PDB file of C-alpha atoms and ligand atoms in Angstrom:
ATOM      1  CA  MET A 127     -20.563 -30.337   6.864  1.00 65.00           C
ATOM      2  CA  LYS A 128     -18.353 -29.820   3.532  1.00 88.00           C
ATOM      3  CA  VAL A 129     -17.013 -26.745   1.899  1.00 96.00           C
ATOM      4  CA  ARG A 130     -19.137 -24.197   0.420  1.00 98.00           C
ATOM      5  CA  SER A 131     -18.217 -21.640  -2.188  1.00 98.00           C
ATOM      6  CA  ALA A 132     -20.196 -18.352  -3.561  1.00 98.00           C
ATOM      7  CA  SER A 133     -19.391 -15.653  -5.475  1.00 98.00           C
ATOM      8  CA  SER A 134     -20.594 -11.815  -5.970  1.00 98.00           C
ATOM      9  CA  PRO A 135     -19.894  -9.030  -8.535  1.00 98.00           C
ATOM     10  CA  GLY A 136     -18.450  -5.431  -8.052  1.00 98.00           C
ATOM     11  CA  LYS A 137     -19.980  -2.325  -9.384  1.00 98.00           C
ATOM     12  CA  ILE A 138     -19.933   1.018 -10.540  1.00 98.00           C
ATOM     13  CA  ILE A 139     -21.768   3.944  -9.998  1.00 98.00           C
ATOM     14  CA  LEU A 140     -22.888   5.682 -13.126  1.00 98.00           C
ATOM     15  CA  PHE A 141     -24.612   8.846 -11.024  1.00 98.00           C
ATOM     16  CA  GLY A 142     -25.392   9.715  -7.277  1.00 98.00           C
ATOM     17  CA  GLU A 143     -22.541   8.574  -4.920  1.00 98.00           C
ATOM     18  CA  HIS A 144     -22.534  10.285  -2.030  1.00 97.00           C
ATOM     19  CA  PHE A 145     -25.943  11.760  -2.498  1.00 98.00           C
ATOM     20  CA  VAL A 146     -27.476   8.352  -2.228  1.00 98.00           C
ATOM     21  CA  VAL A 147     -26.115   8.548   1.445  1.00 96.00           C
ATOM     22  CA  TYR A 148     -28.478  11.976   2.177  1.00 96.00           C
ATOM     23  CA  GLY A 149     -31.602   9.928   0.335  1.00 97.00           C
ATOM     24  CA  LYS A 150     -31.073  10.640  -3.166  1.00 98.00           C
ATOM     25  CA  PRO A 151     -31.421   7.753  -5.939  1.00 98.00           C
ATOM     26  CA  ALA A 152     -28.208   6.631  -7.392  1.00 98.00           C
ATOM     27  CA  ILE A 153     -27.871   4.548 -10.525  1.00 98.00           C
ATOM     28  CA  VAL A 154     -25.727   1.301  -9.959  1.00 98.00           C
ATOM     29  CA  SER A 155     -24.457  -1.526 -12.170  1.00 98.00           C
ATOM     30  CA  ALA A 156     -22.847  -4.895 -11.440  1.00 98.00           C
ATOM     31  CA  ILE A 157     -19.844  -5.443 -13.297  1.00 98.00           C
ATOM     32  CA  ASP A 158     -18.221  -8.998 -14.203  1.00 97.00           C
ATOM     33  CA  LEU A 159     -15.671  -8.577 -11.931  1.00 97.00           C
ATOM     34  CA  ARG A 160     -15.952 -10.484  -8.983  1.00 98.00           C
ATOM     35  CA  ALA A 161     -15.034 -11.950  -5.514  1.00 98.00           C
ATOM     36  CA  LYS A 162     -15.505 -15.584  -4.684  1.00 98.00           C
ATOM     37  CA  VAL A 163     -15.341 -16.533  -0.898  1.00 98.00           C
ATOM     38  CA  LYS A 164     -14.838 -20.415   0.444  1.00 98.00           C
ATOM     39  CA  ILE A 165     -15.700 -21.492   3.607  1.00 98.00           C
ATOM     40  CA  GLN A 166     -15.007 -24.357   5.433  1.00 97.00           C
ATOM     41  CA  PRO A 167     -15.420 -25.510   9.030  1.00 96.00           C
ATOM     42  CA  THR A 168     -12.461 -26.134  11.465  1.00 94.00           C
ATOM     43  CA  SER A 169     -11.925 -27.414  14.751  1.00 90.00           C
ATOM     44  CA  GLU A 170     -10.861 -24.376  16.340  1.00 89.00           C
ATOM     45  CA  PRO A 171     -13.401 -22.048  17.953  1.00 87.00           C
ATOM     46  CA  GLN A 172     -12.479 -19.128  15.729  1.00 95.00           C
ATOM     47  CA  VAL A 173     -14.040 -17.479  12.515  1.00 97.00           C
ATOM     48  CA  LYS A 174     -10.787 -16.332  10.424  1.00 97.00           C
ATOM     49  CA  LEU A 175      -9.330 -15.852   7.210  1.00 97.00           C
ATOM     50  CA  SER A 176      -6.799 -18.876   5.854  1.00 95.00           C
ATOM     51  CA  ASN A 177      -4.038 -16.311   6.474  1.00 95.00           C
ATOM     52  CA  GLY A 178      -5.127 -15.602   9.923  1.00 94.00           C
ATOM     53  CA  SER A 179      -6.882 -12.437   9.796  1.00 95.00           C
ATOM     54  CA  THR A 180     -10.087 -11.385  11.685  1.00 95.00           C
ATOM     55  CA  HIS A 181     -10.399  -7.635  11.053  1.00 93.00           C
ATOM     56  CA  ASN A 182     -12.320  -8.167   7.663  1.00 94.00           C
ATOM     57  CA  PRO A 183     -15.800  -7.833   6.375  1.00 94.00           C
ATOM     58  CA  ALA A 184     -15.972 -11.660   5.351  1.00 96.00           C
ATOM     59  CA  VAL A 185     -15.302 -12.511   8.770  1.00 97.00           C
ATOM     60  CA  LYS A 186     -17.686 -10.174  10.385  1.00 96.00           C
ATOM     61  CA  ALA A 187     -20.789 -11.391   7.725  1.00 97.00           C
ATOM     62  CA  ALA A 188     -19.940 -14.820   8.451  1.00 97.00           C
ATOM     63  CA  GLU A 189     -19.946 -14.479  12.492  1.00 97.00           C
ATOM     64  CA  TYR A 190     -23.139 -12.640  12.357  1.00 97.00           C
ATOM     65  CA  ILE A 191     -24.743 -15.549  10.494  1.00 97.00           C
ATOM     66  CA  LEU A 192     -23.524 -17.664  13.340  1.00 97.00           C
ATOM     67  CA  GLN A 193     -24.885 -15.805  15.979  1.00 97.00           C
ATOM     68  CA  GLU A 194     -28.298 -15.099  14.385  1.00 97.00           C
ATOM     69  CA  LEU A 195     -28.226 -19.047  13.605  1.00 97.00           C
ATOM     70  CA  LYS A 196     -27.267 -19.585  17.197  1.00 97.00           C
ATOM     71  CA  ILE A 197     -24.618 -21.966  15.850  1.00 95.00           C
ATOM     72  CA  ASN A 198     -21.217 -22.142  17.716  1.00 94.00           C
ATOM     73  CA  LEU A 199     -18.464 -22.912  15.251  1.00 95.00           C
ATOM     74  CA  GLY A 200     -15.280 -22.021  13.712  1.00 96.00           C
ATOM     75  CA  LEU A 201     -14.781 -21.388   9.977  1.00 97.00           C
ATOM     76  CA  ILE A 202     -11.991 -20.768   7.744  1.00 97.00           C
ATOM     77  CA  ILE A 203     -12.515 -18.284   4.901  1.00 98.00           C
ATOM     78  CA  ASP A 204     -10.563 -18.269   1.484  1.00 98.00           C
ATOM     79  CA  ILE A 205     -11.123 -15.055  -0.342  1.00 98.00           C
ATOM     80  CA  GLU A 206     -10.275 -14.889  -4.393  1.00 97.00           C
ATOM     81  CA  SER A 207     -11.074 -11.545  -5.817  1.00 97.00           C
ATOM     82  CA  THR A 208     -10.598  -9.845  -9.452  1.00 96.00           C
ATOM     83  CA  ILE A 209     -11.903  -6.552  -8.061  1.00 96.00           C
ATOM     84  CA  PRO A 210      -9.304  -3.939  -7.054  1.00 93.00           C
ATOM     85  CA  PRO A 211      -9.554  -3.250  -3.328  1.00 91.00           C
ATOM     86  CA  SER A 212     -10.279   0.232  -2.161  1.00 88.00           C
ATOM     87  CA  ALA A 213     -10.956   1.569  -5.735  1.00 91.00           C
ATOM     88  CA  GLY A 214     -14.427   2.265  -5.636  1.00 92.00           C
ATOM     89  CA  LEU A 215     -15.570  -0.860  -7.359  1.00 96.00           C
ATOM     90  CA  GLY A 216     -17.341  -2.497  -4.243  1.00 95.00           C
ATOM     91  CA  SER A 217     -14.686  -4.751  -3.455  1.00 94.00           C
ATOM     92  CA  SER A 218     -15.384  -5.295   0.387  1.00 93.00           C
ATOM     93  CA  ALA A 219     -19.087  -5.127  -0.163  1.00 95.00           C
ATOM     94  CA  SER A 220     -18.858  -8.084  -2.685  1.00 97.00           C
ATOM     95  CA  ILE A 221     -16.691  -9.770  -0.379  1.00 97.00           C
ATOM     96  CA  SER A 222     -19.117  -9.227   2.653  1.00 97.00           C
ATOM     97  CA  VAL A 223     -21.963 -10.734   0.315  1.00 98.00           C
ATOM     98  CA  ALA A 224     -20.151 -13.677  -0.962  1.00 98.00           C
ATOM     99  CA  SER A 225     -18.667 -14.700   2.631  1.00 98.00           C
ATOM    100  CA  ALA A 226     -22.627 -14.345   4.000  1.00 98.00           C
ATOM    101  CA  ALA A 227     -23.621 -16.523   0.837  1.00 98.00           C
ATOM    102  CA  ALA A 228     -21.272 -19.243   1.197  1.00 98.00           C
ATOM    103  CA  THR A 229     -21.996 -19.392   5.011  1.00 98.00           C
ATOM    104  CA  SER A 230     -25.579 -19.603   4.439  1.00 98.00           C
ATOM    105  CA  LEU A 231     -25.204 -22.469   2.064  1.00 98.00           C
ATOM    106  CA  LEU A 232     -22.678 -24.222   4.352  1.00 97.00           C
ATOM    107  CA  LEU A 233     -25.529 -24.014   7.625  1.00 97.00           C
ATOM    108  CA  LEU A 234     -28.661 -23.648   5.785  1.00 97.00           C
ATOM    109  CA  ASP A 235     -27.986 -25.488   2.361  1.00 97.00           C
ATOM    110  CA  ARG A 236     -29.601 -22.495   0.447  1.00 97.00           C
ATOM    111  CA  ILE A 237     -28.592 -18.822   0.110  1.00 98.00           C
ATOM    112  CA  ASP A 238     -31.012 -16.885   2.220  1.00 97.00           C
ATOM    113  CA  LEU A 239     -31.109 -13.512   0.523  1.00 96.00           C
ATOM    114  CA  ASP A 240     -32.659 -11.383   3.662  1.00 96.00           C
ATOM    115  CA  LEU A 241     -30.104 -13.025   6.272  1.00 97.00           C
ATOM    116  CA  VAL A 242     -26.905 -12.410   3.621  1.00 98.00           C
ATOM    117  CA  ARG A 243     -28.087  -8.929   3.024  1.00 95.00           C
ATOM    118  CA  GLU A 244     -28.379  -8.092   6.748  1.00 95.00           C
ATOM    119  CA  ALA A 245     -24.831 -10.199   7.345  1.00 97.00           C
ATOM    120  CA  ALA A 246     -23.195  -8.371   4.634  1.00 95.00           C
ATOM    121  CA  PHE A 247     -24.326  -4.919   5.668  1.00 92.00           C
ATOM    122  CA  VAL A 248     -22.834  -5.741   9.109  1.00 92.00           C
ATOM    123  CA  GLY A 249     -19.501  -6.470   7.232  1.00 91.00           C
ATOM    124  CA  GLU A 250     -19.417  -3.366   5.351  1.00 88.00           C
ATOM    125  CA  LYS A 251     -19.891  -1.352   8.564  1.00 85.00           C
ATOM    126  CA  LEU A 252     -16.417  -2.500   9.370  1.00 83.00           C
ATOM    127  CA  VAL A 253     -14.754  -0.471   6.735  1.00 79.00           C
ATOM    128  CA  HIS A 254     -17.443   1.901   6.028  1.00 78.00           C
ATOM    129  CA  PHE A 255     -18.980   4.923   8.043  1.00 72.00           C
ATOM    130  CA  ASN A 256     -23.086   5.231   7.602  1.00 78.00           C
ATOM    131  CA  PRO A 257     -23.161   2.847   4.682  1.00 87.00           C
ATOM    132  CA  SER A 258     -26.118   3.795   2.232  1.00 93.00           C
ATOM    133  CA  GLY A 259     -26.529  -0.134   1.480  1.00 93.00           C
ATOM    134  CA  ILE A 260     -25.944   0.505  -2.306  1.00 96.00           C
ATOM    135  CA  ASP A 261     -22.748  -1.846  -2.593  1.00 95.00           C
ATOM    136  CA  THR A 262     -24.455  -4.829  -0.805  1.00 95.00           C
ATOM    137  CA  SER A 263     -27.546  -4.472  -2.657  1.00 96.00           C
ATOM    138  CA  ILE A 264     -26.109  -4.309  -6.012  1.00 98.00           C
ATOM    139  CA  ALA A 265     -23.477  -7.209  -5.006  1.00 98.00           C
ATOM    140  CA  LEU A 266     -26.633  -9.134  -3.917  1.00 97.00           C
ATOM    141  CA  TYR A 267     -29.096  -8.812  -6.591  1.00 97.00           C
ATOM    142  CA  GLY A 268     -26.681  -7.932  -9.874  1.00 98.00           C
ATOM    143  CA  GLY A 269     -28.180  -6.328 -12.773  1.00 98.00           C
ATOM    144  CA  SER A 270     -28.593  -2.518 -13.229  1.00 98.00           C
ATOM    145  CA  GLY A 271     -30.737  -0.198 -11.044  1.00 97.00           C
ATOM    146  CA  LEU A 272     -31.922   2.927  -9.264  1.00 98.00           C
ATOM    147  CA  TYR A 273     -31.362   2.648  -5.765  1.00 98.00           C
ATOM    148  CA  THR A 274     -32.358   4.766  -2.890  1.00 98.00           C
ATOM    149  CA  ARG A 275     -32.111   4.235   1.133  1.00 95.00           C
ATOM    150  CA  ALA A 276     -35.940   3.749   1.432  1.00 96.00           C
ATOM    151  CA  GLU A 277     -36.698   1.535  -1.467  1.00 95.00           C
ATOM    152  CA  SER A 278     -33.361  -0.310  -2.116  1.00 95.00           C
ATOM    153  CA  LEU A 279     -32.658  -1.481  -5.655  1.00 97.00           C
ATOM    154  CA  LYS A 280     -35.480  -1.074  -8.532  1.00 97.00           C
ATOM    155  CA  PRO A 281     -34.116  -2.632 -11.717  1.00 97.00           C
ATOM    156  CA  ILE A 282     -34.011  -0.434 -14.693  1.00 97.00           C
ATOM    157  CA  ASN A 283     -32.591  -0.704 -18.247  1.00 95.00           C
ATOM    158  CA  ILE A 284     -29.391   1.642 -18.449  1.00 95.00           C
ATOM    159  CA  SER A 285     -28.738   0.748 -22.074  1.00 91.00           C
ATOM    160  CA  ILE A 286     -25.245   0.556 -21.876  1.00 94.00           C
ATOM    161  CA  ASP A 287     -23.221  -2.471 -22.088  1.00 94.00           C
ATOM    162  CA  ARG A 288     -19.477  -1.748 -21.349  1.00 95.00           C
ATOM    163  CA  LEU A 289     -17.841   1.141 -20.535  1.00 95.00           C
ATOM    164  CA  LEU A 290     -14.242   2.330 -19.193  1.00 97.00           C
ATOM    165  CA  VAL A 291     -12.910   2.104 -16.062  1.00 98.00           C
ATOM    166  CA  ILE A 292      -9.840   3.749 -15.309  1.00 98.00           C
ATOM    167  CA  ASP A 293      -7.878   2.954 -11.922  1.00 97.00           C
ATOM    168  CA  THR A 294      -6.158   6.130 -10.731  1.00 97.00           C
ATOM    169  CA  GLY A 295      -3.880   3.968  -8.603  1.00 95.00           C
ATOM    170  CA  LYS A 296      -4.615   6.127  -5.444  1.00 96.00           C
ATOM    171  CA  THR A 297      -6.453   3.986  -2.809  1.00 91.00           C
ATOM    172  CA  ARG A 298      -8.451   5.616   0.047  1.00 87.00           C
ATOM    173  CA  LYS A 299     -10.963   4.931   2.426  1.00 89.00           C
ATOM    174  CA  THR A 300     -14.676   4.653   1.611  1.00 90.00           C
ATOM    175  CA  GLY A 301     -15.231   5.578   5.434  1.00 89.00           C
ATOM    176  CA  GLU A 302     -13.159   8.553   5.499  1.00 92.00           C
ATOM    177  CA  MET A 303     -14.599  10.353   2.196  1.00 95.00           C
ATOM    178  CA  VAL A 304     -18.062   9.720   3.511  1.00 94.00           C
ATOM    179  CA  LYS A 305     -17.165  11.483   6.822  1.00 95.00           C
ATOM    180  CA  LYS A 306     -15.429  14.333   4.559  1.00 96.00           C
ATOM    181  CA  VAL A 307     -18.912  15.072   2.899  1.00 97.00           C
ATOM    182  CA  ARG A 308     -20.514  15.073   5.931  1.00 96.00           C
ATOM    183  CA  GLU A 309     -18.527  17.787   7.263  1.00 97.00           C
ATOM    184  CA  PHE A 310     -18.840  19.740   4.027  1.00 98.00           C
ATOM    185  CA  TYR A 311     -22.880  19.217   4.790  1.00 98.00           C
ATOM    186  CA  GLU A 312     -22.588  20.409   8.308  1.00 98.00           C
ATOM    187  CA  GLU A 313     -20.463  23.570   7.358  1.00 98.00           C
ATOM    188  CA  ASN A 314     -22.510  24.421   4.149  1.00 98.00           C
ATOM    189  CA  LYS A 315     -26.048  23.165   4.814  1.00 98.00           C
ATOM    190  CA  GLU A 316     -27.696  25.861   2.133  1.00 98.00           C
ATOM    191  CA  LYS A 317     -25.017  25.330  -0.526  1.00 98.00           C
ATOM    192  CA  PHE A 318     -25.656  21.370  -0.039  1.00 98.00           C
ATOM    193  CA  LYS A 319     -29.519  21.514  -0.570  1.00 98.00           C
ATOM    194  CA  GLU A 320     -28.667  23.383  -3.873  1.00 98.00           C
ATOM    195  CA  ILE A 321     -25.806  20.738  -4.789  1.00 98.00           C
ATOM    196  CA  LEU A 322     -28.751  17.973  -4.163  1.00 98.00           C
ATOM    197  CA  GLU A 323     -31.516  20.128  -6.536  1.00 98.00           C
ATOM    198  CA  GLU A 324     -29.216  20.467  -9.078  1.00 98.00           C
ATOM    199  CA  TYR A 325     -28.665  16.445  -8.941  1.00 98.00           C
ATOM    200  CA  ASP A 326     -32.180  16.135  -9.026  1.00 98.00           C
ATOM    201  CA  GLU A 327     -32.197  17.803 -12.301  1.00 98.00           C
ATOM    202  CA  ILE A 328     -29.037  15.671 -13.719  1.00 98.00           C
ATOM    203  CA  LEU A 329     -31.045  12.201 -12.601  1.00 98.00           C
ATOM    204  CA  ASN A 330     -34.229  13.110 -14.244  1.00 97.00           C
ATOM    205  CA  SER A 331     -32.461  13.738 -17.359  1.00 97.00           C
ATOM    206  CA  VAL A 332     -30.287  11.062 -17.431  1.00 97.00           C
ATOM    207  CA  LEU A 333     -33.427   8.495 -16.838  1.00 96.00           C
ATOM    208  CA  ASP A 334     -34.920  10.184 -20.325  1.00 95.00           C
ATOM    209  CA  SER A 335     -31.321   9.754 -21.898  1.00 96.00           C
ATOM    210  CA  PHE A 336     -31.403   5.875 -21.304  1.00 95.00           C
ATOM    211  CA  LYS A 337     -34.723   5.523 -22.865  1.00 93.00           C
ATOM    212  CA  ASN A 338     -33.440   6.638 -26.214  1.00 92.00           C
ATOM    213  CA  ARG A 339     -30.045   5.596 -25.561  1.00 93.00           C
ATOM    214  CA  ASN A 340     -28.563   9.171 -25.934  1.00 96.00           C
ATOM    215  CA  LEU A 341     -24.619   8.583 -25.305  1.00 96.00           C
ATOM    216  CA  GLU A 342     -23.727  12.039 -25.887  1.00 97.00           C
ATOM    217  CA  ASP A 343     -26.260  13.615 -23.359  1.00 97.00           C
ATOM    218  CA  ILE A 344     -25.151  10.754 -20.631  1.00 98.00           C
ATOM    219  CA  GLY A 345     -21.683  11.937 -21.180  1.00 98.00           C
ATOM    220  CA  LYS A 346     -22.701  15.305 -20.730  1.00 98.00           C
ATOM    221  CA  LEU A 347     -24.709  14.558 -17.320  1.00 98.00           C
ATOM    222  CA  MET A 348     -21.720  12.438 -16.374  1.00 98.00           C
ATOM    223  CA  LEU A 349     -19.674  15.486 -16.294  1.00 98.00           C
ATOM    224  CA  ARG A 350     -22.215  17.632 -14.446  1.00 98.00           C
ATOM    225  CA  ASN A 351     -22.299  15.157 -11.830  1.00 98.00           C
ATOM    226  CA  GLN A 352     -18.858  15.290 -11.700  1.00 98.00           C
ATOM    227  CA  GLU A 353     -18.951  18.506 -10.963  1.00 98.00           C
ATOM    228  CA  LEU A 354     -21.020  18.505  -8.205  1.00 98.00           C
ATOM    229  CA  LEU A 355     -18.651  15.686  -6.648  1.00 98.00           C
ATOM    230  CA  ARG A 356     -15.815  18.257  -7.044  1.00 98.00           C
ATOM    231  CA  GLU A 357     -17.875  21.050  -5.240  1.00 98.00           C
ATOM    232  CA  ILE A 358     -18.528  18.383  -2.293  1.00 98.00           C
ATOM    233  CA  GLY A 359     -14.527  17.885  -1.964  1.00 98.00           C
ATOM    234  CA  VAL A 360     -14.012  14.171  -3.080  1.00 98.00           C
ATOM    235  CA  SER A 361     -12.363  14.717  -6.499  1.00 98.00           C
ATOM    236  CA  CYS A 362      -8.613  14.837  -6.767  1.00 97.00           C
ATOM    237  CA  GLU A 363      -5.909  15.802  -8.805  1.00 97.00           C
ATOM    238  CA  GLU A 364      -5.671  11.970  -9.965  1.00 97.00           C
ATOM    239  CA  ILE A 365      -9.297  11.692 -10.523  1.00 98.00           C
ATOM    240  CA  GLU A 366      -9.095  14.904 -12.849  1.00 98.00           C
ATOM    241  CA  LYS A 367      -6.075  13.847 -14.557  1.00 98.00           C
ATOM    242  CA  ALA A 368      -8.062  10.108 -15.510  1.00 98.00           C
ATOM    243  CA  ILE A 369     -10.984  12.272 -16.680  1.00 98.00           C
ATOM    244  CA  LYS A 370      -8.874  14.334 -18.994  1.00 98.00           C
ATOM    245  CA  THR A 371      -7.239  11.195 -20.578  1.00 98.00           C
ATOM    246  CA  ALA A 372     -10.429   9.741 -21.174  1.00 98.00           C
ATOM    247  CA  LEU A 373     -12.060  12.751 -22.857  1.00 98.00           C
ATOM    248  CA  ASP A 374      -8.672  13.108 -24.998  1.00 97.00           C
ATOM    249  CA  ALA A 375      -9.210   9.564 -25.902  1.00 97.00           C
ATOM    250  CA  GLY A 376     -12.522  10.177 -27.233  1.00 97.00           C
ATOM    251  CA  ALA A 377     -14.968   9.258 -24.133  1.00 98.00           C
ATOM    252  CA  TYR A 378     -18.594  11.349 -24.118  1.00 98.00           C
ATOM    253  CA  GLY A 379     -18.142  11.816 -20.701  1.00 98.00           C
ATOM    254  CA  ALA A 380     -16.553  10.563 -17.564  1.00 98.00           C
ATOM    255  CA  LYS A 381     -16.799  10.975 -13.671  1.00 98.00           C
ATOM    256  CA  LEU A 382     -15.029   9.285 -10.517  1.00 98.00           C
ATOM    257  CA  THR A 383     -17.105   6.402  -9.423  1.00 98.00           C
ATOM    258  CA  GLY A 384     -17.589   5.448  -5.691  1.00 96.00           C
ATOM    259  CA  ALA A 385     -16.303   7.209  -2.889  1.00 95.00           C
ATOM    260  CA  GLY A 386     -13.612   9.564  -4.853  1.00 96.00           C
ATOM    261  CA  GLY A 387     -10.640  10.942  -3.405  1.00 97.00           C
ATOM    262  CA  GLY A 388      -8.437   8.396  -5.604  1.00 96.00           C
ATOM    263  CA  GLY A 389      -9.878   5.105  -6.586  1.00 96.00           C
ATOM    264  CA  CYS A 390     -11.608   4.755 -10.122  1.00 97.00           C
ATOM    265  CA  VAL A 391     -12.939   6.727 -13.043  1.00 98.00           C
ATOM    266  CA  VAL A 392     -15.749   5.653 -15.191  1.00 98.00           C
ATOM    267  CA  ALA A 393     -15.674   6.771 -18.887  1.00 98.00           C
ATOM    268  CA  LEU A 394     -18.449   6.392 -21.388  1.00 98.00           C
ATOM    269  CA  ILE A 395     -17.522   5.691 -24.901  1.00 97.00           C
ATOM    270  CA  ASP A 396     -18.655   4.096 -28.181  1.00 95.00           C
ATOM    271  CA  GLU A 397     -18.061   0.297 -28.319  1.00 91.00           C
ATOM    272  CA  ASP A 398     -16.249   0.700 -31.591  1.00 93.00           C
ATOM    273  CA  ARG A 399     -13.740   3.182 -30.084  1.00 94.00           C
ATOM    274  CA  LEU A 400     -13.197   1.247 -26.832  1.00 95.00           C
ATOM    275  CA  GLU A 401     -10.156  -0.912 -27.756  1.00 95.00           C
ATOM    276  CA  LYS A 402      -8.412   2.259 -29.452  1.00 96.00           C
ATOM    277  CA  ALA A 403      -8.940   4.225 -25.906  1.00 97.00           C
ATOM    278  CA  VAL A 404      -7.739   1.396 -23.978  1.00 98.00           C
ATOM    279  CA  SER A 405      -4.303   1.310 -25.686  1.00 97.00           C
ATOM    280  CA  MET A 406      -4.317   5.283 -25.336  1.00 97.00           C
ATOM    281  CA  ILE A 407      -5.298   5.238 -21.718  1.00 97.00           C
ATOM    282  CA  SER A 408      -3.069   2.525 -20.444  1.00 97.00           C
ATOM    283  CA  GLU A 409       0.090   4.075 -21.382  1.00 96.00           C
ATOM    284  CA  LYS A 410      -0.785   6.194 -18.151  1.00 96.00           C
ATOM    285  CA  PHE A 411      -3.508   3.972 -16.405  1.00 97.00           C
ATOM    286  CA  LYS A 412      -4.556   0.578 -15.684  1.00 97.00           C
ATOM    287  CA  VAL A 413      -7.893   0.414 -17.507  1.00 97.00           C
ATOM    288  CA  TYR A 414     -10.930  -2.176 -17.264  1.00 96.00           C
ATOM    289  CA  THR A 415     -13.647  -2.581 -19.752  1.00 96.00           C
ATOM    290  CA  PRO A 416     -15.982  -4.360 -17.600  1.00 97.00           C
ATOM    291  CA  ARG A 417     -19.517  -5.755 -19.040  1.00 97.00           C
ATOM    292  CA  LEU A 418     -22.393  -4.039 -16.909  1.00 98.00           C
ATOM    293  CA  SER A 419     -25.371  -5.655 -15.521  1.00 98.00           C
ATOM    294  CA  ALA A 420     -23.553  -8.838 -14.384  1.00 98.00           C
ATOM    295  CA  GLU A 421     -25.536 -11.719 -12.418  1.00 98.00           C
ATOM    296  CA  GLY A 422     -25.670 -11.285  -8.784  1.00 98.00           C
ATOM    297  CA  VAL A 423     -24.513 -13.535  -5.860  1.00 98.00           C
ATOM    298  CA  ARG A 424     -24.442 -17.129  -6.873  1.00 98.00           C
ATOM    299  CA  GLU A 425     -23.044 -20.520  -5.658  1.00 98.00           C
ATOM    300  CA  GLU A 426     -19.884 -21.633  -7.089  1.00 98.00           C
ATOM    301  CA  LYS A 427     -18.307 -25.223  -7.181  1.00 94.00           C
ATOM    302  CA  THR A 428     -15.491 -25.499  -4.483  1.00 83.00           C
TER     303      THR A 428
HETATM  304  C1  MEV B  60     -19.614   3.948  -2.248  1.00 85.13           C
HETATM  305  O1  MEV B  60     -19.556   3.218  -3.444  1.00 85.13           O
HETATM  306  C2  MEV B  60     -20.866   4.802  -2.462  1.00 85.13           C
HETATM  307  C3  MEV B  60     -21.168   5.981  -1.242  1.00 85.13           C
HETATM  308  O2  MEV B  60     -22.287   6.800  -1.719  1.00 85.13           O
HETATM  309  C4  MEV B  60     -21.143   5.469   0.053  1.00 85.13           C
HETATM  310  C5  MEV B  60     -22.212   4.790   0.294  1.00 85.13           C
HETATM  311  O3  MEV B  60     -23.511   5.171  -0.461  1.00 85.13           O
HETATM  312  O4  MEV B  60     -22.566   3.900   1.030  1.00 85.13           O
HETATM  313  C6  MEV B  60     -19.515   6.974  -1.155  1.00 85.13           C
END
């Protein structure tokens, strides 16, 4: 058995993080920052990272596949990733998917998508409280789509190729943010219902705005979505500062992406203003300009 490798993309959520946990559709896109995972068999009986760690979603995902296939084998896992961790860009889901895919390649000589999806979800649970599955689905299939817990990912054309991703530099744990929203929900059920209704309106409008590529409207809707995220308590000073910086640099709109509490902000801007905005924003924050709708999981040369 030889070494096998796979890679998978990070993601941005354009609309609907947290609300997706409560059954609402969210709009998500794969980005061209990727995690690559290399898996090789070892004579030791354990599955672990090359640094010896076993507390990692990549390890849990690989172990799940070994268990499902009833194979007793030790594995060494190497991770190389360009996705900043704990920043809302789906790093752990991407690592889980790539690890599961490389394990599937090693043991079955193909990427079994159903098995990889289940394994990656198990990996995600290690770092996440009650995941909706959005991060693992987009890391698996790539592209852009509308994700719901009930129907998984349906591809849609979001008509945007690139946007600004601004890293606040503040890391946080997705699981803790999801728990925080759960507490808000338990204590404010009526208010939460109203927020979800307002989100429905935003979502319907944005699906129309994508059709005629109305960036100005999409930007305004991003700001409205951000207001709702603020109300449920997942924004913070650093996020608000990053949003203001993006708007000052000419963005149509901006909002947090992922779980919030820090992490990244996404901002929509005309492609011809992108370069200038990057130079302005990078005086204060680290900025990425990822291409959207990137390819899903794939085999890589080892
Ligand atoms: C995390 O990328 C998105 C959240 O909605 C959690 C989830 O859907 O699993 C905050």
